[in-house]
GROMACS .gro file of C-alpha atoms in nm:
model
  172
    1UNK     CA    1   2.790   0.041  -4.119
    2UNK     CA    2   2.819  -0.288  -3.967
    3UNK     CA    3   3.123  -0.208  -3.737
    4UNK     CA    4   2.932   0.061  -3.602
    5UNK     CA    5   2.643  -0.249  -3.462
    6UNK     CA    6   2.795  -0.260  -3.143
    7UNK     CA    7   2.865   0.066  -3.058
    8UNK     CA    8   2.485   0.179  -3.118
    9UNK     CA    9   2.396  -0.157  -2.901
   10UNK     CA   10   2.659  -0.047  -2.634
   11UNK     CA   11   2.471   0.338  -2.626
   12UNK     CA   12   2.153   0.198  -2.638
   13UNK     CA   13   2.206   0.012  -2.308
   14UNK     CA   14   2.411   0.269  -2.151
   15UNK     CA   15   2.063   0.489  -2.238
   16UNK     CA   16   1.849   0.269  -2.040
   17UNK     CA   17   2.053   0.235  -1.778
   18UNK     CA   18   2.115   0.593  -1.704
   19UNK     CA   19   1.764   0.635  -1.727
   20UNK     CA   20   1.699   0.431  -1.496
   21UNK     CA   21   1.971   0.576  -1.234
   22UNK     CA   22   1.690   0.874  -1.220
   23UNK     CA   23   1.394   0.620  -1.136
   24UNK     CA   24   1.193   0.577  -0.828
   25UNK     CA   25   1.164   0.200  -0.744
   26UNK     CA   26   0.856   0.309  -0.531
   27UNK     CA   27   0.723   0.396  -0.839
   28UNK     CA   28   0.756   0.048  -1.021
   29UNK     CA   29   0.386   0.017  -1.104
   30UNK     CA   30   0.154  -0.261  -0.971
   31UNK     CA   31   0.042  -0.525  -1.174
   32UNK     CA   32  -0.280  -0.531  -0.947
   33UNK     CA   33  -0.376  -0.149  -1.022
   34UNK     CA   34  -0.681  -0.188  -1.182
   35UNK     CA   35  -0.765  -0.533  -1.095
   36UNK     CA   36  -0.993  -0.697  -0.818
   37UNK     CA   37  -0.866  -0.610  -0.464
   38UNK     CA   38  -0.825  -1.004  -0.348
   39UNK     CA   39  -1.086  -1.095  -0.113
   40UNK     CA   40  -1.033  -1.220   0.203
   41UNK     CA   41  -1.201  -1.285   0.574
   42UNK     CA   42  -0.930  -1.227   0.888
   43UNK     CA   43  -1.048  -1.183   1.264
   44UNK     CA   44  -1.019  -0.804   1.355
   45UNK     CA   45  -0.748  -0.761   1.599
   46UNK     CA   46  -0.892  -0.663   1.984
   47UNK     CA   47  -1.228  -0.765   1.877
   48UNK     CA   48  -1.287  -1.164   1.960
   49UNK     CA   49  -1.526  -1.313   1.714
   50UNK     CA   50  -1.529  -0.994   1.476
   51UNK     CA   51  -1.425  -1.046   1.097
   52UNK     CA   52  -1.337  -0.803   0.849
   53UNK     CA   53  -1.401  -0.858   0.418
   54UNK     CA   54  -1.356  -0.620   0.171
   55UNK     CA   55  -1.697  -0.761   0.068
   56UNK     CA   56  -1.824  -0.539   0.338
   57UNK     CA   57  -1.713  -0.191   0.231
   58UNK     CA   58  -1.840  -0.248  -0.151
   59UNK     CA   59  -2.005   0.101  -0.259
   60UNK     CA   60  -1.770   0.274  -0.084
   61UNK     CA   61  -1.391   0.429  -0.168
   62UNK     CA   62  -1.147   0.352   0.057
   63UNK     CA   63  -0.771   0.262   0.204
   64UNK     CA   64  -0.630  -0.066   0.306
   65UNK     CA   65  -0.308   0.017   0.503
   66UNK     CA   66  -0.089  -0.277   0.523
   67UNK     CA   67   0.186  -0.257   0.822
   68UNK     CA   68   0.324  -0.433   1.064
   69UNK     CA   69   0.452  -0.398   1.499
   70UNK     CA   70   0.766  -0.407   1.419
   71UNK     CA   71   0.809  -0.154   1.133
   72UNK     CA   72   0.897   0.145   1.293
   73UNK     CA   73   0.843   0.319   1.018
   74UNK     CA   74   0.474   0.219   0.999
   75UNK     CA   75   0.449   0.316   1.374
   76UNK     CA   76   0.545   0.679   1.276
   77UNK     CA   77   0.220   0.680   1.033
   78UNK     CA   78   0.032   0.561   1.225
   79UNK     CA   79   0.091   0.881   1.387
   80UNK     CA   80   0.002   1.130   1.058
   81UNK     CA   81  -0.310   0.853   0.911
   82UNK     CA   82  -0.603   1.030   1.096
   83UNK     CA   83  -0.447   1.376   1.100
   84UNK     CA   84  -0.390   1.355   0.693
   85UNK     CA   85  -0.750   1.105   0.629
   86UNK     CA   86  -0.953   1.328   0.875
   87UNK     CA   87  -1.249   1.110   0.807
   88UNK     CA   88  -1.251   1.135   0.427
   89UNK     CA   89  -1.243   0.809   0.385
   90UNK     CA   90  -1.201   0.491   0.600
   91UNK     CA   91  -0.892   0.344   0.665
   92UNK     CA   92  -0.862  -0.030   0.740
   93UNK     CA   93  -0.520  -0.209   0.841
   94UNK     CA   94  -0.382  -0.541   0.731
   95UNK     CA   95  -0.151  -0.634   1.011
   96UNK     CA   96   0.134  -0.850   0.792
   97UNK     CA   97   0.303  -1.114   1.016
   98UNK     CA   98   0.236  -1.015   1.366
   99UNK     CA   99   0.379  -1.376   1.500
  100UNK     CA  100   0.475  -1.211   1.882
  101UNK     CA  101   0.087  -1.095   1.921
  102UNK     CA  102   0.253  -0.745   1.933
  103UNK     CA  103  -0.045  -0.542   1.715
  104UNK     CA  104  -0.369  -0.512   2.011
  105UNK     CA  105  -0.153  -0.414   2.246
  106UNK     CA  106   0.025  -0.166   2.037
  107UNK     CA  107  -0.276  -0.044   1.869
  108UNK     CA  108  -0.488   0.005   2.248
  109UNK     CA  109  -0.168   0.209   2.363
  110UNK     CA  110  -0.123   0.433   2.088
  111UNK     CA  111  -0.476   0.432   1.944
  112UNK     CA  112  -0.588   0.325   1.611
  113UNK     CA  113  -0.596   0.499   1.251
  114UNK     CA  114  -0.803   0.237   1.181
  115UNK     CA  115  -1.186   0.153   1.121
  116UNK     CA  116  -1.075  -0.158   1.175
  117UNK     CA  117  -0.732  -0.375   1.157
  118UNK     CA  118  -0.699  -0.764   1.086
  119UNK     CA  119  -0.463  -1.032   1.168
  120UNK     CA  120  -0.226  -1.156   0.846
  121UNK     CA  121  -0.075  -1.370   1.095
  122UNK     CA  122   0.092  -1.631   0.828
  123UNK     CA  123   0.104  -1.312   0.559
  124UNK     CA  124  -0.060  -1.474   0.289
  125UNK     CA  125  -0.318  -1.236   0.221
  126UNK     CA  126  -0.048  -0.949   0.217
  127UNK     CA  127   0.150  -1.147  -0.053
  128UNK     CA  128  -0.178  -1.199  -0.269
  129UNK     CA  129  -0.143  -0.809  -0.236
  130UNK     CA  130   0.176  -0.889  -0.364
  131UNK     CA  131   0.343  -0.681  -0.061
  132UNK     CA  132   0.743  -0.684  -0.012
  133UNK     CA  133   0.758  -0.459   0.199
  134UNK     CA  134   0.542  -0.234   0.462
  135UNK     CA  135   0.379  -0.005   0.513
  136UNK     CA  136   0.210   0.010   0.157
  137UNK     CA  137  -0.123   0.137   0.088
  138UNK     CA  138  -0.392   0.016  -0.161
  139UNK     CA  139  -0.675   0.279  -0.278
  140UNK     CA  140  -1.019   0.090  -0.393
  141UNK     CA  141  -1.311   0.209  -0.540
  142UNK     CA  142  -1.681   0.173  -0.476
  143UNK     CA  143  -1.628  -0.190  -0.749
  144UNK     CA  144  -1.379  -0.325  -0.553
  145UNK     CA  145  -1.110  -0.225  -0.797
  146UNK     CA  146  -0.753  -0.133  -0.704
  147UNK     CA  147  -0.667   0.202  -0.814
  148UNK     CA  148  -0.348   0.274  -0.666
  149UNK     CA  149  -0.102   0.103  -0.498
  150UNK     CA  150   0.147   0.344  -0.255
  151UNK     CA  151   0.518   0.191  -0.135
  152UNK     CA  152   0.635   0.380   0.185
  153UNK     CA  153   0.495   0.580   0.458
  154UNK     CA  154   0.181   0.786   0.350
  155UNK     CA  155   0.342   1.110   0.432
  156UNK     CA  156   0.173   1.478   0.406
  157UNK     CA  157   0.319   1.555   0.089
  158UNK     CA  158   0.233   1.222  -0.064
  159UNK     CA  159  -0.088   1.264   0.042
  160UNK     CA  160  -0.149   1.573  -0.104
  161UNK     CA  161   0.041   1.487  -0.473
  162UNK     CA  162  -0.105   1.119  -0.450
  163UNK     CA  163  -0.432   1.056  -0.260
  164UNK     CA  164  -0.604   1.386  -0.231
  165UNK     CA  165  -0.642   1.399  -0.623
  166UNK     CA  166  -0.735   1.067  -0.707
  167UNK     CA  167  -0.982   0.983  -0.383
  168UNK     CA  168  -1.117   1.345  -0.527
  169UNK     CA  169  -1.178   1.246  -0.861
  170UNK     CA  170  -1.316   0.845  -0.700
  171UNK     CA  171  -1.554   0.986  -0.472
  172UNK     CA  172  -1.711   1.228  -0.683
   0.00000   0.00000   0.00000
């Protein structure tokens, strides 16, 4: 029986890591889900003198879309956000890193999905988000809590297997 040790170890591993071929890393859940969103005050881009807290949205459900002006792939949400939200709940954008000044302009071209979008010029809110990547999006609740935590472009079809069900069952 003891000869056989290493061959049980050896399937064992080779069991996990075929499982794990099959895994999304999106899907790697956040530690933060179900924890305080992290407060913070930034200006609100294209508004001088305008700040923007989560504080300020308490009693209410909604999305915090972190992006940035050069994600290309954030610009092509940007697109589908208002179209997909259609004023079911507000949206508000962290812009992560915007160190060419790129984000008012872009946003007064193109138009905004957003209630409002503030300036993570030196990205430390984003990280306290713990973002690696954008765009990701982070559903609170009326408490301030993070309930979900999305990696990747909000797409139709995520937002109809992801958000529409759970800002459903939040806002009822």
């Amino acid at each position: 029986m003891r000869r056989w040790g290493p061959l049980w170890l050896f399937a064992a591993v080779a069991a996990f890591l075929y499982v794990g071929l099959y895994l999304n890393p999106k899907e790697v859940p956040s530690p933060l889900v179900g924890r305080p969103a992290p407060d913070f005050t930034l200006p609100v881009i294209g508004q001088p003198g305008e700040t923007f807290s989560p504080s300020e949205v308490r009693g209410k459900v909604w999305l915090l879309n972190i992006w940035a002006p050069w994600c290309s792939v954030c610009l092509e949400e940007h697109k589908h956000l208002p179209r997909l939200v259609d004023g079911r709940v507000p949206i508000y954008g962290l812009t992560w890193k915007d160190l060419d000044r790129e984000a008012a302009p872009l946003l007064a071209r193109n138009g905004s999905p957003y209630v409002a979008a503030v300036d993570d010029r030196d990205g430390r809110i984003a990280l306290r988000y713990g973002v690696t990547v954008t765009p990701e999006t982070f559903v609170i609740d009326r408490h301030g809590m993070i309930r979900m935590k999305h990696v990747g472009p909000v797409t139709p079809a995520v937002w109809t297997r992801k958000f529409e069900p759970l800002l459903k069952a939040l806002q009822s």
